[in-house]
mmCIF file of C-alpha atoms and ligand atoms in Angstrom:
data_model
loop_
_atom_site.group_PDB
_atom_site.id
_atom_site.type_symbol
_atom_site.label_atom_id
_atom_site.label_comp_id
_atom_site.label_asym_id
_atom_site.label_seq_id
_atom_site.Cartn_x
_atom_site.Cartn_y
_atom_site.Cartn_z
ATOM 1 C CA MET A 6 0.261 -0.218 -0.307
ATOM 2 C CA LYS A 7 1.363 3.225 -0.896
ATOM 3 C CA ILE A 8 0.872 6.698 1.305
ATOM 4 C CA TYR A 9 1.128 10.162 0.239
ATOM 5 C CA LEU A 10 3.448 12.197 2.584
ATOM 6 C CA ASN A 11 4.694 15.274 1.715
ATOM 7 C CA GLY A 12 4.857 14.975 -2.073
ATOM 8 C CA LYS A 13 5.894 11.439 -2.321
ATOM 9 C CA PHE A 14 3.786 8.336 -2.467
ATOM 10 C CA VAL A 15 5.445 6.025 -0.074
ATOM 11 C CA ASP A 16 5.426 2.772 1.641
ATOM 12 C CA LYS A 17 3.119 1.918 4.767
ATOM 13 C CA GLU A 18 6.541 1.083 6.587
ATOM 14 C CA ASP A 19 7.884 4.524 5.763
ATOM 15 C CA ALA A 20 5.217 6.481 6.164
ATOM 16 C CA LYS A 21 6.335 7.900 9.231
ATOM 17 C CA VAL A 22 6.258 11.565 10.983
ATOM 18 C CA SER A 23 8.254 13.368 13.099
ATOM 19 C CA VAL A 24 7.550 13.310 17.152
ATOM 20 C CA TYR A 25 8.427 16.974 16.994
ATOM 21 C CA ASP A 26 4.970 17.324 14.717
ATOM 22 C CA HIS A 27 2.855 19.935 16.459
ATOM 23 C CA GLY A 28 -0.279 17.486 15.308
ATOM 24 C CA LEU A 29 1.354 14.776 17.905
ATOM 25 C CA LEU A 30 2.621 16.729 20.017
ATOM 26 C CA TYR A 31 -0.895 19.082 20.529
ATOM 27 C CA GLY A 32 -3.448 17.539 18.256
ATOM 28 C CA ASP A 33 -3.029 20.524 16.025
ATOM 29 C CA GLY A 34 -4.253 20.125 12.537
ATOM 30 C CA ILE A 35 -7.059 19.225 10.857
ATOM 31 C CA PHE A 36 -8.349 16.444 9.058
ATOM 32 C CA GLU A 37 -11.014 14.705 6.788
ATOM 33 C CA GLY A 38 -12.781 10.924 6.187
ATOM 34 C CA ILE A 39 -13.756 10.442 2.919
ATOM 35 C CA ARG A 40 -15.207 7.597 1.054
ATOM 36 C CA VAL A 41 -14.751 6.269 -2.858
ATOM 37 C CA TYR A 42 -17.582 3.942 -3.957
ATOM 38 C CA ASP A 43 -17.138 2.186 -7.016
ATOM 39 C CA GLY A 44 -14.279 4.538 -8.520
ATOM 40 C CA VAL A 45 -16.006 7.514 -7.800
ATOM 41 C CA ILE A 46 -14.975 9.748 -4.570
ATOM 42 C CA PHE A 47 -18.428 10.732 -2.740
ATOM 43 C CA LYS A 48 -18.425 14.320 -2.664
ATOM 44 C CA LEU A 49 -14.617 15.158 -2.487
ATOM 45 C CA LYS A 50 -15.163 19.260 -3.626
ATOM 46 C CA GLU A 51 -17.299 19.246 -0.177
ATOM 47 C CA HIS A 52 -14.846 17.694 1.959
ATOM 48 C CA ILE A 53 -11.945 19.855 0.299
ATOM 49 C CA ASP A 54 -14.193 22.641 1.172
ATOM 50 C CA ARG A 55 -14.522 22.119 4.583
ATOM 51 C CA LEU A 56 -11.231 21.028 4.914
ATOM 52 C CA TYR A 57 -10.379 24.499 3.643
ATOM 53 C CA ASP A 58 -12.510 26.001 6.130
ATOM 54 C CA SER A 59 -11.123 24.531 9.093
ATOM 55 C CA ALA A 60 -7.614 25.209 7.939
ATOM 56 C CA LYS A 61 -8.648 29.357 7.907
ATOM 57 C CA SER A 62 -10.566 29.118 11.059
ATOM 58 C CA ILE A 63 -7.040 27.676 12.762
ATOM 59 C CA ILE A 64 -4.871 29.849 10.510
ATOM 60 C CA LEU A 65 -2.970 26.940 8.950
ATOM 61 C CA LYS A 66 -2.147 27.511 5.816
ATOM 62 C CA ILE A 67 -2.360 24.925 3.298
ATOM 63 C CA PRO A 68 0.523 24.511 1.098
ATOM 64 C CA HIS A 69 -1.584 23.705 -1.799
ATOM 65 C CA SER A 70 -4.351 24.682 -3.946
ATOM 66 C CA LYS A 71 -7.788 22.769 -3.502
ATOM 67 C CA GLU A 72 -7.388 21.629 -7.440
ATOM 68 C CA GLU A 73 -3.757 20.219 -6.079
ATOM 69 C CA MET A 74 -5.488 18.858 -3.010
ATOM 70 C CA GLU A 75 -8.268 17.113 -4.696
ATOM 71 C CA LYS A 76 -5.628 15.423 -6.985
ATOM 72 C CA ILE A 77 -3.619 14.342 -3.875
ATOM 73 C CA VAL A 78 -6.632 12.531 -2.864
ATOM 74 C CA VAL A 79 -7.504 10.886 -6.305
ATOM 75 C CA ASP A 80 -3.966 9.707 -7.184
ATOM 76 C CA THR A 81 -4.001 8.078 -3.705
ATOM 77 C CA VAL A 82 -6.871 6.218 -4.554
ATOM 78 C CA LYS A 83 -5.392 5.874 -7.956
ATOM 79 C CA ILE A 84 -1.595 3.905 -6.873
ATOM 80 C CA ASN A 85 -3.665 1.335 -4.647
ATOM 81 C CA ASN A 86 -5.783 0.660 -7.487
ATOM 82 C CA LEU A 87 -8.981 0.856 -4.891
ATOM 83 C CA ARG A 88 -12.490 1.185 -6.324
ATOM 84 C CA ASP A 89 -14.458 1.172 -2.467
ATOM 85 C CA ALA A 90 -12.331 2.516 0.364
ATOM 86 C CA TYR A 91 -12.057 5.074 2.798
ATOM 87 C CA ILE A 92 -9.980 7.835 2.611
ATOM 88 C CA ARG A 93 -8.227 9.886 5.419
ATOM 89 C CA LEU A 94 -6.401 13.090 4.631
ATOM 90 C CA VAL A 95 -4.449 15.149 7.302
ATOM 91 C CA ILE A 96 -2.579 18.275 7.188
ATOM 92 C CA THR A 97 -1.005 19.105 10.381
ATOM 93 C CA ARG A 98 0.776 22.119 11.591
ATOM 94 C CA GLY A 99 4.326 20.514 11.148
ATOM 95 C CA ILE A 100 7.253 20.252 12.726
ATOM 96 C CA GLY A 101 8.146 22.659 15.252
ATOM 97 C CA ASP A 102 9.510 22.876 18.574
ATOM 98 C CA LEU A 103 8.522 21.846 22.045
ATOM 99 C CA GLY A 104 6.586 25.099 22.546
ATOM 100 C CA LEU A 105 3.299 25.234 21.470
ATOM 101 C CA ASP A 106 4.233 28.442 18.905
ATOM 102 C CA PRO A 107 2.783 27.609 15.647
ATOM 103 C CA GLU A 108 5.059 30.138 14.133
ATOM 104 C CA LYS A 109 8.025 27.621 15.012
ATOM 105 C CA CYS A 110 6.364 25.281 12.308
ATOM 106 C CA PRO A 111 7.167 26.408 8.708
ATOM 107 C CA GLU A 112 5.847 23.467 6.808
ATOM 108 C CA PRO A 113 2.515 21.801 7.195
ATOM 109 C CA THR A 114 2.500 17.859 7.218
ATOM 110 C CA VAL A 115 0.123 16.749 4.585
ATOM 111 C CA PHE A 116 -0.450 12.811 4.276
ATOM 112 C CA CYS A 117 -3.075 10.935 2.636
ATOM 113 C CA ILE A 118 -4.224 7.507 3.215
ATOM 114 C CA ALA A 119 -6.685 5.063 1.335
ATOM 115 C CA GLU A 120 -7.420 1.747 2.469
ATOM 116 C CA PRO A 121 -10.514 -0.687 2.191
ATOM 117 C CA MET A 122 -13.102 -0.269 4.996
ATOM 118 C CA LYS A 123 -16.310 -1.824 5.694
ATOM 119 C CA PRO A 124 -19.054 0.636 7.661
ATOM 120 C CA LEU A 125 -17.729 1.253 10.877
ATOM 121 C CA LEU A 126 -20.581 0.366 13.269
ATOM 122 C CA GLY A 127 -21.879 -2.600 11.090
ATOM 123 C CA ASP A 128 -25.124 -2.680 8.819
ATOM 124 C CA SER A 129 -27.575 -3.407 11.447
ATOM 125 C CA GLY A 130 -29.345 -1.553 14.387
ATOM 126 C CA ILE A 131 -26.694 -0.204 16.818
ATOM 127 C CA ARG A 132 -27.323 0.368 21.012
ATOM 128 C CA VAL A 133 -26.263 3.594 22.020
ATOM 129 C CA ILE A 134 -25.512 5.160 25.451
ATOM 130 C CA THR A 135 -25.602 8.855 26.277
ATOM 131 C CA SER A 136 -21.867 10.207 27.798
ATOM 132 C CA SER A 137 -21.740 12.226 30.612
ATOM 133 C CA ILE A 138 -18.774 13.979 28.698
ATOM 134 C CA ARG A 139 -20.012 17.011 26.701
ATOM 135 C CA ARG A 140 -19.620 18.031 23.379
ATOM 136 C CA LEU A 141 -17.042 21.263 23.047
ATOM 137 C CA PRO A 142 -18.888 24.575 23.025
ATOM 138 C CA VAL A 143 -18.984 26.720 20.226
ATOM 139 C CA ASP A 144 -16.863 29.479 21.995
ATOM 140 C CA VAL A 145 -14.566 27.001 23.694
ATOM 141 C CA LEU A 146 -13.250 24.874 20.218
ATOM 142 C CA ASN A 147 -15.817 25.007 17.546
ATOM 143 C CA PRO A 148 -17.082 21.509 16.825
ATOM 144 C CA ALA A 149 -17.570 22.517 13.346
ATOM 145 C CA VAL A 150 -13.629 22.780 12.828
ATOM 146 C CA LYS A 151 -12.642 19.151 12.094
ATOM 147 C CA SER A 152 -9.193 19.081 14.287
ATOM 148 C CA LEU A 153 -7.398 16.672 15.387
ATOM 149 C CA ASN A 154 -8.457 17.198 18.915
ATOM 150 C CA TYR A 155 -10.913 14.412 19.428
ATOM 151 C CA LEU A 156 -10.240 13.334 23.352
ATOM 152 C CA ASN A 157 -13.561 14.448 23.413
ATOM 153 C CA SER A 158 -14.941 11.966 21.128
ATOM 154 C CA ILE A 159 -12.596 9.198 22.535
ATOM 155 C CA LEU A 160 -13.790 9.756 26.033
ATOM 156 C CA ALA A 161 -17.275 9.416 25.183
ATOM 157 C CA LYS A 162 -15.989 5.869 22.966
ATOM 158 C CA ILE A 163 -14.502 4.563 26.320
ATOM 159 C CA GLN A 164 -17.845 5.365 27.913
ATOM 160 C CA ALA A 165 -19.623 3.468 25.123
ATOM 161 C CA ASN A 166 -17.307 0.497 25.373
ATOM 162 C CA TYR A 167 -17.411 0.062 29.264
ATOM 163 C CA ALA A 168 -21.377 0.194 28.350
ATOM 164 C CA GLY A 169 -20.878 -3.097 26.101
ATOM 165 C CA VAL A 170 -22.506 -0.806 23.413
ATOM 166 C CA HIS A 171 -21.640 0.584 20.064
ATOM 167 C CA GLU A 172 -21.705 4.386 20.062
ATOM 168 C CA ALA A 173 -22.512 7.231 22.813
ATOM 169 C CA PHE A 174 -24.152 10.099 22.017
ATOM 170 C CA LEU A 175 -22.623 13.894 23.192
ATOM 171 C CA LEU A 176 -25.071 16.371 24.812
ATOM 172 C CA ASP A 177 -24.092 20.249 24.155
ATOM 173 C CA SER A 178 -23.053 22.281 27.067
ATOM 174 C CA GLU A 179 -26.828 23.281 27.564
ATOM 175 C CA GLY A 180 -27.914 19.761 27.745
ATOM 176 C CA TYR A 181 -29.568 19.485 24.134
ATOM 177 C CA VAL A 182 -28.635 16.853 21.979
ATOM 178 C CA ALA A 183 -25.520 17.445 20.048
ATOM 179 C CA GLU A 184 -23.946 14.598 18.036
ATOM 180 C CA GLY A 185 -22.157 10.897 18.380
ATOM 181 C CA THR A 186 -18.497 10.538 18.954
ATOM 182 C CA GLY A 187 -18.106 10.611 14.943
ATOM 183 C CA ASP A 188 -21.458 10.998 13.468
ATOM 184 C CA ASN A 189 -24.236 13.135 13.057
ATOM 185 C CA ILE A 190 -27.882 11.868 14.957
ATOM 186 C CA PHE A 191 -31.307 12.398 13.426
ATOM 187 C CA VAL A 192 -34.994 11.593 15.119
ATOM 188 C CA VAL A 193 -38.199 10.920 13.631
ATOM 189 C CA LYS A 194 -41.523 11.580 15.285
ATOM 190 C CA ASN A 195 -44.840 11.256 13.711
ATOM 191 C CA GLY A 196 -43.432 11.703 9.876
ATOM 192 C CA VAL A 197 -41.140 14.782 11.191
ATOM 193 C CA ILE A 198 -37.626 13.869 10.646
ATOM 194 C CA LYS A 199 -35.319 16.327 12.828
ATOM 195 C CA THR A 200 -31.471 16.969 13.905
ATOM 196 C CA PRO A 201 -29.762 19.298 15.836
ATOM 197 C CA PRO A 202 -28.947 22.675 14.780
ATOM 198 C CA LEU A 203 -24.848 23.688 14.327
ATOM 199 C CA SER A 204 -25.362 25.921 17.325
ATOM 200 C CA SER A 205 -25.830 22.692 19.167
ATOM 201 C CA SER A 206 -22.094 21.845 19.076
ATOM 202 C CA VAL A 207 -22.228 19.808 16.179
ATOM 203 C CA LEU A 208 -19.919 19.004 13.113
ATOM 204 C CA LYS A 209 -21.630 19.931 9.691
ATOM 205 C CA GLY A 210 -21.697 16.543 8.506
ATOM 206 C CA ILE A 211 -21.372 15.824 4.431
ATOM 207 C CA THR A 212 -23.689 12.594 5.326
ATOM 208 C CA ARG A 213 -25.647 15.060 7.380
ATOM 209 C CA ASP A 214 -25.960 17.445 4.434
ATOM 210 C CA VAL A 215 -26.640 14.420 1.929
ATOM 211 C CA VAL A 216 -29.326 12.698 3.931
ATOM 212 C CA THR A 217 -31.208 16.051 4.728
ATOM 213 C CA ASP A 218 -31.352 17.136 0.598
ATOM 214 C CA LEU A 219 -32.473 13.412 0.027
ATOM 215 C CA ALA A 220 -35.291 13.580 2.820
ATOM 216 C CA LYS A 221 -36.809 16.892 1.132
ATOM 217 C CA ASP A 222 -36.448 15.589 -2.209
ATOM 218 C CA MET A 223 -38.039 12.249 -1.182
ATOM 219 C CA GLY A 224 -41.103 14.810 -0.016
ATOM 220 C CA TYR A 225 -40.407 14.494 3.841
ATOM 221 C CA SER A 226 -40.509 17.040 6.248
ATOM 222 C CA ILE A 227 -37.077 17.713 7.987
ATOM 223 C CA LEU A 228 -36.369 20.256 10.136
ATOM 224 C CA GLU A 229 -32.858 21.527 12.063
ATOM 225 C CA GLU A 230 -33.906 21.981 15.877
ATOM 226 C CA ARG A 231 -32.509 21.397 19.399
ATOM 227 C CA LEU A 232 -33.584 18.226 20.709
ATOM 228 C CA THR A 233 -33.477 17.008 23.982
ATOM 229 C CA LEU A 234 -32.952 13.314 24.925
ATOM 230 C CA HIS A 235 -36.820 13.005 26.195
ATOM 231 C CA GLU A 236 -37.534 13.523 22.188
ATOM 232 C CA LEU A 237 -35.065 10.834 21.364
ATOM 233 C CA TYR A 238 -36.289 8.077 23.656
ATOM 234 C CA VAL A 239 -39.717 8.546 22.656
ATOM 235 C CA ALA A 240 -38.720 8.633 18.787
ATOM 236 C CA ASP A 241 -40.510 6.967 16.199
ATOM 237 C CA GLU A 242 -37.590 6.050 14.463
ATOM 238 C CA LEU A 243 -33.797 7.215 15.266
ATOM 239 C CA PHE A 244 -30.197 6.777 12.889
ATOM 240 C CA ILE A 245 -26.900 8.588 12.964
ATOM 241 C CA THR A 246 -24.881 9.296 9.816
ATOM 242 C CA GLY A 247 -20.785 9.594 9.139
ATOM 243 C CA THR A 248 -18.957 8.942 6.423
ATOM 244 C CA ALA A 249 -16.971 6.074 8.126
ATOM 245 C CA ALA A 250 -20.548 4.766 9.714
ATOM 246 C CA GLU A 251 -22.741 5.648 6.804
ATOM 247 C CA LEU A 252 -26.301 5.378 7.653
ATOM 248 C CA VAL A 253 -27.117 3.379 10.661
ATOM 249 C CA PRO A 254 -30.343 2.928 12.650
ATOM 250 C CA VAL A 255 -30.729 3.189 16.322
ATOM 251 C CA ILE A 256 -32.448 0.626 18.105
ATOM 252 C CA GLU A 257 -31.465 1.141 21.719
ATOM 253 C CA ILE A 258 -30.692 4.141 23.518
ATOM 254 C CA ASP A 259 -30.141 4.568 27.460
ATOM 255 C CA GLY A 260 -32.146 1.473 28.045
ATOM 256 C CA ARG A 261 -35.216 2.496 25.482
ATOM 257 C CA VAL A 262 -35.993 0.198 22.864
ATOM 258 C CA ILE A 263 -36.735 2.226 19.526
ATOM 259 C CA ASN A 264 -39.366 0.985 17.180
ATOM 260 C CA ASN A 265 -39.366 -2.639 18.810
ATOM 261 C CA GLY A 266 -35.525 -2.970 17.913
ATOM 262 C CA ASN A 267 -36.429 -2.763 14.327
ATOM 263 C CA ILE A 268 -35.178 -0.163 10.905
ATOM 264 C CA GLY A 269 -38.119 2.216 10.694
ATOM 265 C CA GLU A 270 -40.253 2.605 7.220
ATOM 266 C CA ILE A 271 -38.357 6.178 6.863
ATOM 267 C CA THR A 272 -34.635 5.334 7.940
ATOM 268 C CA LYS A 273 -34.994 2.362 5.546
ATOM 269 C CA SER A 274 -35.983 4.675 2.383
ATOM 270 C CA LEU A 275 -33.910 7.423 2.884
ATOM 271 C CA LYS A 276 -30.369 4.346 3.692
ATOM 272 C CA GLU A 277 -31.822 2.854 0.211
ATOM 273 C CA GLU A 278 -32.021 6.326 -1.372
ATOM 274 C CA PHE A 279 -28.326 6.909 -0.059
ATOM 275 C CA TYR A 280 -27.054 3.942 -1.392
ATOM 276 C CA LYS A 281 -28.302 4.563 -4.669
ATOM 277 C CA ILE A 282 -26.814 8.147 -4.987
ATOM 278 C CA ARG A 283 -23.004 7.586 -3.305
ATOM 279 C CA LYS A 284 -22.081 5.910 -6.694
ATOM 280 C CA VAL A 285 -23.054 8.751 -8.837
ATOM 281 C CA VAL A 286 -22.158 12.176 -6.650
ATOM 282 C CA GLY A 287 -18.821 12.908 -6.808
ATOM 283 C CA THR A 288 -15.236 12.566 -8.670
ATOM 284 C CA LYS A 289 -14.327 9.903 -10.912
ATOM 285 C CA VAL A 290 -10.921 8.470 -10.167
ATOM 286 C CA TYR A 291 -10.725 6.376 -13.487
ATOM 287 C CA ASP A 292 -11.449 7.090 -16.827
HETATM 288 N N1 LIG B 302 -19.530 14.724 13.943
HETATM 289 C C1 LIG B 302 -18.494 14.104 14.129
HETATM 290 C C2 LIG B 302 -17.860 14.612 15.635
HETATM 291 C C3 LIG B 302 -17.210 13.541 13.029
HETATM 292 O O1 LIG B 302 -16.114 13.299 13.917
HETATM 293 C C4 LIG B 302 -19.461 13.199 11.707
HETATM 294 C C5 LIG B 302 -19.962 13.978 12.657
HETATM 295 C C6 LIG B 302 -19.859 12.846 10.844
HETATM 296 O O2 LIG B 302 -19.228 13.829 9.404
HETATM 297 P P1 LIG B 302 -19.382 13.264 7.874
HETATM 298 O O3 LIG B 302 -18.760 14.369 7.285
HETATM 299 O O4 LIG B 302 -18.480 12.342 7.548
HETATM 300 O O5 LIG B 302 -21.218 12.727 7.425
HETATM 301 C C7 LIG B 302 -17.990 13.186 11.971
HETATM 302 C C8 LIG B 302 -16.851 12.477 10.875
HETATM 303 C C9 LIG B 302 -14.964 7.274 13.572
HETATM 304 C C10 LIG B 302 -14.606 8.626 13.150
HETATM 305 O O6 LIG B 302 -13.915 6.505 14.010
HETATM 306 C C11 LIG B 302 -15.443 9.657 12.580
HETATM 307 C C12 LIG B 302 -15.149 10.710 11.977
HETATM 308 C C13 LIG B 302 -13.918 10.846 11.742
HETATM 309 C C14 LIG B 302 -13.053 10.215 12.050
HETATM 310 C C15 LIG B 302 -13.155 8.923 12.782
HETATM 311 O O7 LIG B 302 -16.071 6.823 13.880
HETATM 312 N N2 LIG B 302 -16.017 11.507 11.571
#
């Protein structure tokens, strides 16, 4: 397997970064998780746009144009002859000294990995808990920035592991539902679909946006609205979205069973539609 690292393709064994890299020392960097389906990189432009927005927000100057960055991603898939894979694109602040000052890091580190990966949480319904860890408030470290600081999500994931369930949901600092450790949340009640607004400390998920558009096209009512746990507990249907997880029904939350443990009709129809469009919406790797 070949990995793109700072302008070159290197073998996996040789894809190494310095212990002085501020991405490692401080989580100072940004990333994207992207999928390629049947040789088409799903929503590549949207991922690149979000990456550049994250970079701008933390004053990290990416040493490539957006077009060059797209080519790096396409070439990483191509050189590994992949048609279906998960792609991890990472830009760190680069090598500096042991102080925090980003001005001591002259050159960002850029790498891109592509490898096959099944839907992260499996294909059937998942069980979740609510974590006692809160999502970072927008005025502390805005979750809209897809930064390398994931300890908050990792701590929540540890709680899910200890509870013996697949995933943990995090509330925002005011107690409203925010998102999962690496996914956005949707609830269905009386035919209406709802998802938390960006002000509830959530990442503007690319899959979240795709599913929102699909729902509108299919004639469903869909609202961005602050949600309480109560609304999740009494939901007709509950599901999560994310690039790694894709679209997964939630069948139990904090011991409350949703839809008798079955995938709901609206979730099922959205999932089917998502499966249909994902092979056609995006950037072709091969001619
Ligand atoms: N919220 C958070 C906090 C995320 O990290 C999403 C939502 C979904 O966004 P997209 O654009 O993918 O629809 C993410 C994305 C993992 C993992 O192991 C998940 C992500 C990144 C890295 C690892 O579950 N998530």
